[in-house]
CSV table of C-alpha atoms and ligand atoms in Angstrom, one decimal:
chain,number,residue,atom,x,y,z
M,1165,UNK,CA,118.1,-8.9,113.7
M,1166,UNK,CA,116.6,-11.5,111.9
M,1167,UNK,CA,113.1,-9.4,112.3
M,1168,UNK,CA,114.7,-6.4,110.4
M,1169,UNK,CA,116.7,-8.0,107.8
M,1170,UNK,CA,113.5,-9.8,106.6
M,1171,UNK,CA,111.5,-5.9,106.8
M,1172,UNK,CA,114.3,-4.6,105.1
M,1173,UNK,CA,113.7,-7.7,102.5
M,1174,UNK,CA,110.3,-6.8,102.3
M,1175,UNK,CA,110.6,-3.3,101.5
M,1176,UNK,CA,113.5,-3.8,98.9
M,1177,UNK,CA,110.9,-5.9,97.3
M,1178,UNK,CA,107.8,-3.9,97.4
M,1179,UNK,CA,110.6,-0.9,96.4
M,1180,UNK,CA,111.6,-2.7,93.4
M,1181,UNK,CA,108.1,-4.2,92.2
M,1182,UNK,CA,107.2,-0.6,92.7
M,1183,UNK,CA,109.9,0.4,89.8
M,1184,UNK,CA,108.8,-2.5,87.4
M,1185,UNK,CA,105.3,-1.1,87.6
M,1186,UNK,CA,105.9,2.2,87.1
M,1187,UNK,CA,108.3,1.7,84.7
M,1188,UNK,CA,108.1,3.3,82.0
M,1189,UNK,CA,109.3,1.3,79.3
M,1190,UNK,CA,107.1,-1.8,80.3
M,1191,UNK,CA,105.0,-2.8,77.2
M,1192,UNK,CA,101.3,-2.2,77.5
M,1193,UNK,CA,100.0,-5.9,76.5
M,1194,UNK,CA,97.5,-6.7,73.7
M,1195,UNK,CA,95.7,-10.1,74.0
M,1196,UNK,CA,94.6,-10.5,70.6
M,1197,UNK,CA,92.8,-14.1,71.0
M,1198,UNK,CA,91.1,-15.9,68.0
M,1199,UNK,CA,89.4,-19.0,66.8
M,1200,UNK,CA,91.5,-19.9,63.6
M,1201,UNK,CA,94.8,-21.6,62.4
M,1202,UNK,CA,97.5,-19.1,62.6
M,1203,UNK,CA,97.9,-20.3,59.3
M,1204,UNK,CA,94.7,-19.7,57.8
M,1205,UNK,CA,94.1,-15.8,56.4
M,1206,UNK,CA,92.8,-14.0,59.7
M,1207,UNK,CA,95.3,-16.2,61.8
M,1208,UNK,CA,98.2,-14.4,59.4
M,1209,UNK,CA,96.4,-10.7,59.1
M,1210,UNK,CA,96.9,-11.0,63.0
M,1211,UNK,CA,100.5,-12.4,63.2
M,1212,UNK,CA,101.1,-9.3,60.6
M,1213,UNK,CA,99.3,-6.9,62.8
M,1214,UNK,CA,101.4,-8.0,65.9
M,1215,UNK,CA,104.7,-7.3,63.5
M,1216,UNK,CA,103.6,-3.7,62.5
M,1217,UNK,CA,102.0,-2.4,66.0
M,1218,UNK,CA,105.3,-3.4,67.7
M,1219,UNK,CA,107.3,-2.3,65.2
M,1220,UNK,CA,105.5,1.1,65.1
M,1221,UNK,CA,104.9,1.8,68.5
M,1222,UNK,CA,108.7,1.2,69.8
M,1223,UNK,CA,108.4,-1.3,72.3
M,1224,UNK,CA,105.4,0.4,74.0
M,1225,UNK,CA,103.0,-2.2,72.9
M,1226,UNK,CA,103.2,-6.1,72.9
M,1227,UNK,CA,100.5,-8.1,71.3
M,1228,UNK,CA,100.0,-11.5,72.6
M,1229,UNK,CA,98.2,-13.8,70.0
M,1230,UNK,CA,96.2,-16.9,71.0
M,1231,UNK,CA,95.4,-18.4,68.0
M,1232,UNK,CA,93.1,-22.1,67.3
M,1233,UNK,CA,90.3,-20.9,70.2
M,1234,UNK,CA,93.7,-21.7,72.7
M,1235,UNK,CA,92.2,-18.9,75.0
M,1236,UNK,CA,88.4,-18.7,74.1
M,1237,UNK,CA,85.7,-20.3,71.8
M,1238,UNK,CA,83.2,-18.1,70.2
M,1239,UNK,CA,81.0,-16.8,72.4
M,1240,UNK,CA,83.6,-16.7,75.4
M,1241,UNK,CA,86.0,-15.0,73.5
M,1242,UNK,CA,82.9,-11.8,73.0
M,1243,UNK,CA,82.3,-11.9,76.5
M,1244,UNK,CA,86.1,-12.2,77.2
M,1245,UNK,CA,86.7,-9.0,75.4
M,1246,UNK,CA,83.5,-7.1,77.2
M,1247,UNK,CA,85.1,-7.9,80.7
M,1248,UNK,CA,88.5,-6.6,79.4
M,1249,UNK,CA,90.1,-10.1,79.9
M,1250,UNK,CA,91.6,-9.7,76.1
M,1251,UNK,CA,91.8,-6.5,74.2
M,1252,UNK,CA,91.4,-7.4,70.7
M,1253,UNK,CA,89.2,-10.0,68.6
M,1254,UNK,CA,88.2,-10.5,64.9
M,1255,UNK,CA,85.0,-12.4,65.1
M,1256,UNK,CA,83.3,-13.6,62.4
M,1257,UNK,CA,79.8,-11.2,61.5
M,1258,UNK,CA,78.0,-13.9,62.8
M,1259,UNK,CA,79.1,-14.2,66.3
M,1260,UNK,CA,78.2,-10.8,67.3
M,1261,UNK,CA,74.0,-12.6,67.7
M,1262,UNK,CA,74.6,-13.6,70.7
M,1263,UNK,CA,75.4,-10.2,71.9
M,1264,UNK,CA,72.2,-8.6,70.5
M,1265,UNK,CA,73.5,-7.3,67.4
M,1266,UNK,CA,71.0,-9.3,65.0
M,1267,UNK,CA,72.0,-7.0,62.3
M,1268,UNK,CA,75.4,-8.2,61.6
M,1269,UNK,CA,73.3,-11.6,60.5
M,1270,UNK,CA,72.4,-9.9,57.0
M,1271,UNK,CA,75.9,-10.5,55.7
M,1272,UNK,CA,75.3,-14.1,56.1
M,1273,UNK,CA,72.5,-14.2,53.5
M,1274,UNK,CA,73.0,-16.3,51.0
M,1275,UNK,CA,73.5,-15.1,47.5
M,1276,UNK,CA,73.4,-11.4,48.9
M,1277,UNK,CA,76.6,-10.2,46.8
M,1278,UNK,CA,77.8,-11.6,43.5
M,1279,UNK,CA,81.5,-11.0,44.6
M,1280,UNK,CA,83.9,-9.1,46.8
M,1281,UNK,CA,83.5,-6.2,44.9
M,1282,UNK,CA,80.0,-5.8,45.8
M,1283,UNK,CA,80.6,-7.1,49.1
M,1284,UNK,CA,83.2,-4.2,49.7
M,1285,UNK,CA,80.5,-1.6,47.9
M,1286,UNK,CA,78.7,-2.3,51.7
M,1287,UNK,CA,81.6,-2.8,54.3
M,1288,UNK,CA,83.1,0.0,53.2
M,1289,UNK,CA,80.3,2.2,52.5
M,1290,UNK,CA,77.7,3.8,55.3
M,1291,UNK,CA,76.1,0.2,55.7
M,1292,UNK,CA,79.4,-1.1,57.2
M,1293,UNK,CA,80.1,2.0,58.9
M,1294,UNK,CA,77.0,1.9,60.8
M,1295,UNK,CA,77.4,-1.5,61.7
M,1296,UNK,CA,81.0,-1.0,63.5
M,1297,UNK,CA,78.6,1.6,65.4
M,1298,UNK,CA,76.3,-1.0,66.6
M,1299,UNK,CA,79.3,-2.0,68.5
M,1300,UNK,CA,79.8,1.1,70.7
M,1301,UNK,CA,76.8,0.2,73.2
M,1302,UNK,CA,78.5,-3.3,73.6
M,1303,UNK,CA,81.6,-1.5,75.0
M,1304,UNK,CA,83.5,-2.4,71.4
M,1305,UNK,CA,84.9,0.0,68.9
M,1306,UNK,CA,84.5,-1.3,65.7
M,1307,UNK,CA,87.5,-0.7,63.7
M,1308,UNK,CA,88.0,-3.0,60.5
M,1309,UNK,CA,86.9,-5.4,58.3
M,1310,UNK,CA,89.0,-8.5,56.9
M,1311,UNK,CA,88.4,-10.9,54.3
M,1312,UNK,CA,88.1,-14.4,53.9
M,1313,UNK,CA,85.5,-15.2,51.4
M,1314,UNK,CA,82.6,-17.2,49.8
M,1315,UNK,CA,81.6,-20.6,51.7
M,1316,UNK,CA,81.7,-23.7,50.0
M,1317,UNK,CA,78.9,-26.8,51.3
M,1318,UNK,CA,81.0,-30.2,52.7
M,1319,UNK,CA,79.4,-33.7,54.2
M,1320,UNK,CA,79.2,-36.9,54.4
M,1321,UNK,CA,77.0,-37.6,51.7
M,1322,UNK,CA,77.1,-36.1,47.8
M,1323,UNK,CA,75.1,-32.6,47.2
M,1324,UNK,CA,74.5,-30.7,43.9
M,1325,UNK,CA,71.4,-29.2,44.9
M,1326,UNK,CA,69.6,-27.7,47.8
M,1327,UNK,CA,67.2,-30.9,47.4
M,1328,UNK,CA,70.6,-33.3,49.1
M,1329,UNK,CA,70.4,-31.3,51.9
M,1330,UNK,CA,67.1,-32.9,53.4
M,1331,UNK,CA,67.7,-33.9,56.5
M,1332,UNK,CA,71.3,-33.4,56.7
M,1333,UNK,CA,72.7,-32.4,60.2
M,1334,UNK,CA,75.0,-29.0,59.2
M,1335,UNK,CA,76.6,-27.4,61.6
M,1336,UNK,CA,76.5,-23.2,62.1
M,1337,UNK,CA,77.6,-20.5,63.2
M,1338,UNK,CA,75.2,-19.0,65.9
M,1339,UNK,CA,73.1,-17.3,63.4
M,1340,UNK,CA,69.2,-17.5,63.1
M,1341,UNK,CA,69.9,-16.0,59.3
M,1342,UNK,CA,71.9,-19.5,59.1
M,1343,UNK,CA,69.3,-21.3,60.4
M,1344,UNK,CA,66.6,-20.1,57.9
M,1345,UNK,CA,69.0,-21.2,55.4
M,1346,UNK,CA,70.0,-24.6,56.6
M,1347,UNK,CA,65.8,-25.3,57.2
M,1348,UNK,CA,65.1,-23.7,54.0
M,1349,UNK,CA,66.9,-25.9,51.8
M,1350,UNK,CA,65.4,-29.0,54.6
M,1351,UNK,CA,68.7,-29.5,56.5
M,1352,UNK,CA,68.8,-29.3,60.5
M,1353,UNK,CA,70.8,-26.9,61.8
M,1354,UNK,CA,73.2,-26.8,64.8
M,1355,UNK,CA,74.7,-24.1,66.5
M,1356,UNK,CA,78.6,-25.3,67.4
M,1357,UNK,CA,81.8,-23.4,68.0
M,1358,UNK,CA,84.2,-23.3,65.5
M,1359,UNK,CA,86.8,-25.8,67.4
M,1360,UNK,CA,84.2,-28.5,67.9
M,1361,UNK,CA,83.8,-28.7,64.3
M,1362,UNK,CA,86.5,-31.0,63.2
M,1363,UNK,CA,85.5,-33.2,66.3
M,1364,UNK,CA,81.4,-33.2,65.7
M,1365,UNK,CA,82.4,-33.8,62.4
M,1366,UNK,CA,84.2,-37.0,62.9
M,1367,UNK,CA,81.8,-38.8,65.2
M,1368,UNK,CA,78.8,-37.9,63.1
M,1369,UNK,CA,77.6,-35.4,65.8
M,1370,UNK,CA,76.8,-33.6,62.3
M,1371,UNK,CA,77.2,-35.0,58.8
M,1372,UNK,CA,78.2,-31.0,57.2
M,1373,UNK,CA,79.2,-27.8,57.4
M,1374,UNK,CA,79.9,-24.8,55.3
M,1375,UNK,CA,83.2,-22.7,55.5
M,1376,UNK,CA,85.3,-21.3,53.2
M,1377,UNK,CA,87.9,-23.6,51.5
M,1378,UNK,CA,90.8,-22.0,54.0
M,1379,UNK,CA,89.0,-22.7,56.9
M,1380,UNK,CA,88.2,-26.0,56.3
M,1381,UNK,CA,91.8,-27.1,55.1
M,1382,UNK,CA,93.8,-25.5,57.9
M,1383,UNK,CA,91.4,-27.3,60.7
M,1384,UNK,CA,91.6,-30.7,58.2
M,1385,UNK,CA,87.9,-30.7,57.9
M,1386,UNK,CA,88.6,-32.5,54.5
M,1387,UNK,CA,90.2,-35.5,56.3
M,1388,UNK,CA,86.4,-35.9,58.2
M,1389,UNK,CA,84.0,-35.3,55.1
M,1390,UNK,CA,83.5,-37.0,52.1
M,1391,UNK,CA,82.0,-35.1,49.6
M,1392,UNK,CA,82.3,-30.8,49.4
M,1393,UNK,CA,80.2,-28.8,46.8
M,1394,UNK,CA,81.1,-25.3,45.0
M,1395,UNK,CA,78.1,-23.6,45.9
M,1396,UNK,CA,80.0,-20.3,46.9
M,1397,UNK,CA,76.3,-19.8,48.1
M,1398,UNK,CA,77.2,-17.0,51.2
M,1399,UNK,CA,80.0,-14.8,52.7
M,1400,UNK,CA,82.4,-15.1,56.1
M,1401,UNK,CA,84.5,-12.2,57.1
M,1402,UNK,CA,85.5,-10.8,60.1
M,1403,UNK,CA,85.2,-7.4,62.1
M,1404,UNK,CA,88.5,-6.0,64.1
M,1405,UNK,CA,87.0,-5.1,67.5
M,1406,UNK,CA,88.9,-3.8,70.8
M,1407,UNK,CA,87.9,-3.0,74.2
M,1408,UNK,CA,86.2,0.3,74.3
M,1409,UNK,CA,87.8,1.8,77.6
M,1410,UNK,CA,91.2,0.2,77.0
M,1411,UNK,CA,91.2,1.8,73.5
M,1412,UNK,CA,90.2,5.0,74.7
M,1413,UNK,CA,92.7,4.8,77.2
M,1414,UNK,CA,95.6,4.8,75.6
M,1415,UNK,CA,97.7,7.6,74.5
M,1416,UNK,CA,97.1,9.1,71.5
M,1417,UNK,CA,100.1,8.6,70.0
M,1418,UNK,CA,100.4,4.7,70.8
M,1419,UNK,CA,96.3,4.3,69.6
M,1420,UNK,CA,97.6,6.1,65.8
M,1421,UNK,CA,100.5,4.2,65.4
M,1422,UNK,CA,97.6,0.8,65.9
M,1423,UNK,CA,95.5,2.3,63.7
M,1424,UNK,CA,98.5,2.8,61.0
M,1425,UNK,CA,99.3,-0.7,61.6
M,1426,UNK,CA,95.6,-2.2,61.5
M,1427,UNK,CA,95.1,0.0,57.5
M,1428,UNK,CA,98.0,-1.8,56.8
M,1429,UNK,CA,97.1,-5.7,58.4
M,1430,UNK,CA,93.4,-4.8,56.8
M,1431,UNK,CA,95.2,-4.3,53.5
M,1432,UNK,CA,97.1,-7.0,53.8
M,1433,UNK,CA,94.2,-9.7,55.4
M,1434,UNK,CA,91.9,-8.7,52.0
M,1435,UNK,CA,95.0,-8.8,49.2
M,1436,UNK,CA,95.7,-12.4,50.5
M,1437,UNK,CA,92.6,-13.8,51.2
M,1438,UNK,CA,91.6,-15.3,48.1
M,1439,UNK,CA,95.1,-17.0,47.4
M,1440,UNK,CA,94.9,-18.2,50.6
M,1441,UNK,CA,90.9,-19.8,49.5
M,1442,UNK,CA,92.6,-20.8,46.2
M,1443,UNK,CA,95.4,-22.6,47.4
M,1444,UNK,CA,93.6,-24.6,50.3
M,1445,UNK,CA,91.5,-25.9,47.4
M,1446,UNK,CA,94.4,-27.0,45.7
M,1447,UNK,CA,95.6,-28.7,48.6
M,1448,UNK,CA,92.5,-30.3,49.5
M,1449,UNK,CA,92.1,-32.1,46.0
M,1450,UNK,CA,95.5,-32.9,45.9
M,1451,UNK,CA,94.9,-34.8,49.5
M,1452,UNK,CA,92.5,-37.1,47.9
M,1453,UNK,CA,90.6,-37.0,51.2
M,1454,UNK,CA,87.3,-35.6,49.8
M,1455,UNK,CA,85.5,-34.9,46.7
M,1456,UNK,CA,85.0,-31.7,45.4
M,1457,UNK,CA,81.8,-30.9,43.1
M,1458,UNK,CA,81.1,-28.0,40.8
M,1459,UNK,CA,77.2,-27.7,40.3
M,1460,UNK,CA,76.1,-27.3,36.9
M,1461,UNK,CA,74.5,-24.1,35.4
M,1462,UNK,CA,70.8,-25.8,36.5
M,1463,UNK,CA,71.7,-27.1,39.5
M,1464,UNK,CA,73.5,-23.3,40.6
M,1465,UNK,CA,69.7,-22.1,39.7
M,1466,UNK,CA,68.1,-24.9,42.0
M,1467,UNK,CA,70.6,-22.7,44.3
M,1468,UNK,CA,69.9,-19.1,43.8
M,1469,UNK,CA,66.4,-19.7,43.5
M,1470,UNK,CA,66.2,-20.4,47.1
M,1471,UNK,CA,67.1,-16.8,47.9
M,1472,UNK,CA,64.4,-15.1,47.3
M,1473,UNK,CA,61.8,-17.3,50.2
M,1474,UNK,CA,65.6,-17.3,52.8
M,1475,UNK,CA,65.8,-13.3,52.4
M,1476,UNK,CA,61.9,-12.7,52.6
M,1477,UNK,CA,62.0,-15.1,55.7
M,1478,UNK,CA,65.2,-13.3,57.2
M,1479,UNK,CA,64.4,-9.8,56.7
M,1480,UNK,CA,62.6,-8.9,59.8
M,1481,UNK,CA,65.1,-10.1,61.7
M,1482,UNK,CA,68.1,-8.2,60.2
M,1483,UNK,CA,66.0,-5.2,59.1
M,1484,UNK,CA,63.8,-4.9,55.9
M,1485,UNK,CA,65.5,-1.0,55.7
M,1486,UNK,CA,68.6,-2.4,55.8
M,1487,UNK,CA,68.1,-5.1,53.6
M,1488,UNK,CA,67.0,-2.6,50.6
M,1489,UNK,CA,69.6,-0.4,51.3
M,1490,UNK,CA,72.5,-3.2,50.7
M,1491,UNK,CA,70.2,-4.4,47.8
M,1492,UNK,CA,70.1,-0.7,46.3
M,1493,UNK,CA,74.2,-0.7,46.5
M,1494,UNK,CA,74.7,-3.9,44.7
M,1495,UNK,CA,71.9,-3.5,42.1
M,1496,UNK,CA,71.3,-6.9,43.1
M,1497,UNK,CA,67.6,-8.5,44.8
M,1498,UNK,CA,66.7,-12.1,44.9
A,1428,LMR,C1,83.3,-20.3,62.0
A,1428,LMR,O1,82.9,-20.3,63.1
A,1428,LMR,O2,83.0,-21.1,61.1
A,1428,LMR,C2,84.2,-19.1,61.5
A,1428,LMR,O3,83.6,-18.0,62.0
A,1428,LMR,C3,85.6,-19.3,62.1
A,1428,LMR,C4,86.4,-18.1,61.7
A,1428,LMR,O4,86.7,-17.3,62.6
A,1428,LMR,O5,86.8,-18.0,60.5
């Protein structure tokens, strides 16, 4: 008696778990995981995104978001998404090295576009497009582009030209492009991921880094650096990628009603962007915590004029064809 009850327990179970898998209004789950504040400009364009795609697709899709590197760092996050243990990411250009895909590198140039309007000439012309290519033998699609914006130069010491970086320790982002830079201008690189910053920062496992002024402010790099210089000297933006075979897996219907959303999050990520720069400034001066520094017309040259060796230096690693071709869009070479 006892014997068949708990059989018949069993098979209630198995019955039931049987519904709740099949059933079809279960949501298919998203994890969307990422490095950044959900407060900084990606950590919003993804909160956003989550609004929309649920909204759009009726209940079909959940998106889970795992902001502040709570799931993965850097590189575990890329590998994460290649063994389908999240679905979505929006890495940095720079984090797709490690991978293989050196070319993604040239965007971290420094002095490469003047502004975001030549910076969008390339993303959104065939360079980008063949870039989110690249991804498609990584088992990625490619399928946006969001903002942040220009990178300003912070550490423990004052800097107003290339020359007061000799022998500073600045952390990167794993980039070799990055690391012609840093040596170029006599500075010694290291490669960290973007949560050990604030920490390296503080115990002097490195005296700098360079960010943009959001990134820095929501992960309080100000409160551990003294000094921060508006060098603007290089871009950081991010590229939208999801699993390849869970992507072409889902119904059509659901995968358009995520794209809708994503033109709309993408929108949205590059219209707030530079407020979101502009105000973390602000709030960074207003802390008192570190001191900001404009360089002078001369001391912008001492700058710029560093380009010219960095990109002749970097261009066989990202591609001299490619190079000219983003060079021939802006109008602009070092
Ligand atoms: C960094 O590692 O500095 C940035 O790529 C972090 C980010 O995603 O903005």
């Amino acid at each position: 008696m006892t014997f068949l009850r708990s059989a018949l327990f069993a098979l209630a179970l198995n019955f039931i778990s049987g519904i709740a898998y099949a059933n079809p209004i279960s949501p298919i789950v998203i994890k969307f995981s990422h490095v950044v504040a959900p407060n900084a400009p990606k950590g919003k364009a993804v909160l956003f995104f989550k609004e929309r795609a649920e909204r759009y697709c009726e209940g079909k899709i959940r998106i889970d978001v795992y902001p502040n590197s709570e799931l993965y760092k850097d590189k575990d996050e890329i590998e994460a998404l290649q063994l389908g243990a999240v679905q979505m990411l929006a890495p940095s250009f720079s984090k797709f090295s490690p991978l293989g895909i050196k070319e993604f590198e040239v965007i971290d140039l420094p002095f490469l576009f003047q502004n975001k309007a030549d910076l969008r000439k390339v993303i959104n012309g065939p360079v980008g497009r063949w870039l989110l290519g690249r991804l498609d033998s990584k088992g990625f699609v490619g399928l946006a582009f969001w903002d942040n914006g220009f990178k300003i130069m912070s550490a423990n010491r004052p800097i107003k030209t290339p020359e007061n970086m000799r022998g500073l320790k600045m952390r990167i982002q794993p980039s070799r492009v990055l690391q012609i830079q840093m040596q170029a201008w006599g500075a010694v690189p290291k490669i960290l991921a973007f949560k050990d910053v604030y920490q390296a920062l503080q115990t002097g496992i490195v005296d700098g880094t360079e960010n943009p002024p959001s990134n820095m402010y929501t992960q309080k790099m100000h409160e551990v650096q003294k000094y921060a210089t508006l060098t603007y000297h290089g871009y950081l933006g991010y590229v939208v990628v999801v699993n390849k075979a869970f992507w072409d897996d889902l119904p059509d219907n659901i995968r358009a009603n995520l794209e809708k959303a994503l033109a709309e999050a993408t929108a949205y990520a590059n219209e707030i962007a530079q407020k979101e720069n502009d105000d973390a400034l602000v709030a960074m001066k207003k802390s008192s915590k570190i001191e900001f520094y404009t360089p002078t017309p001369e001391e912008m040259k001492a700058w710029t004029d560093t380009a010219k060796t960095i990109h002749a230096t970097a261009a066989e690693r990202v591609g001299t064809d490619l190079l000219e071709e983003i060079y021939k869009e802006t109008g602009v070479k070092p």
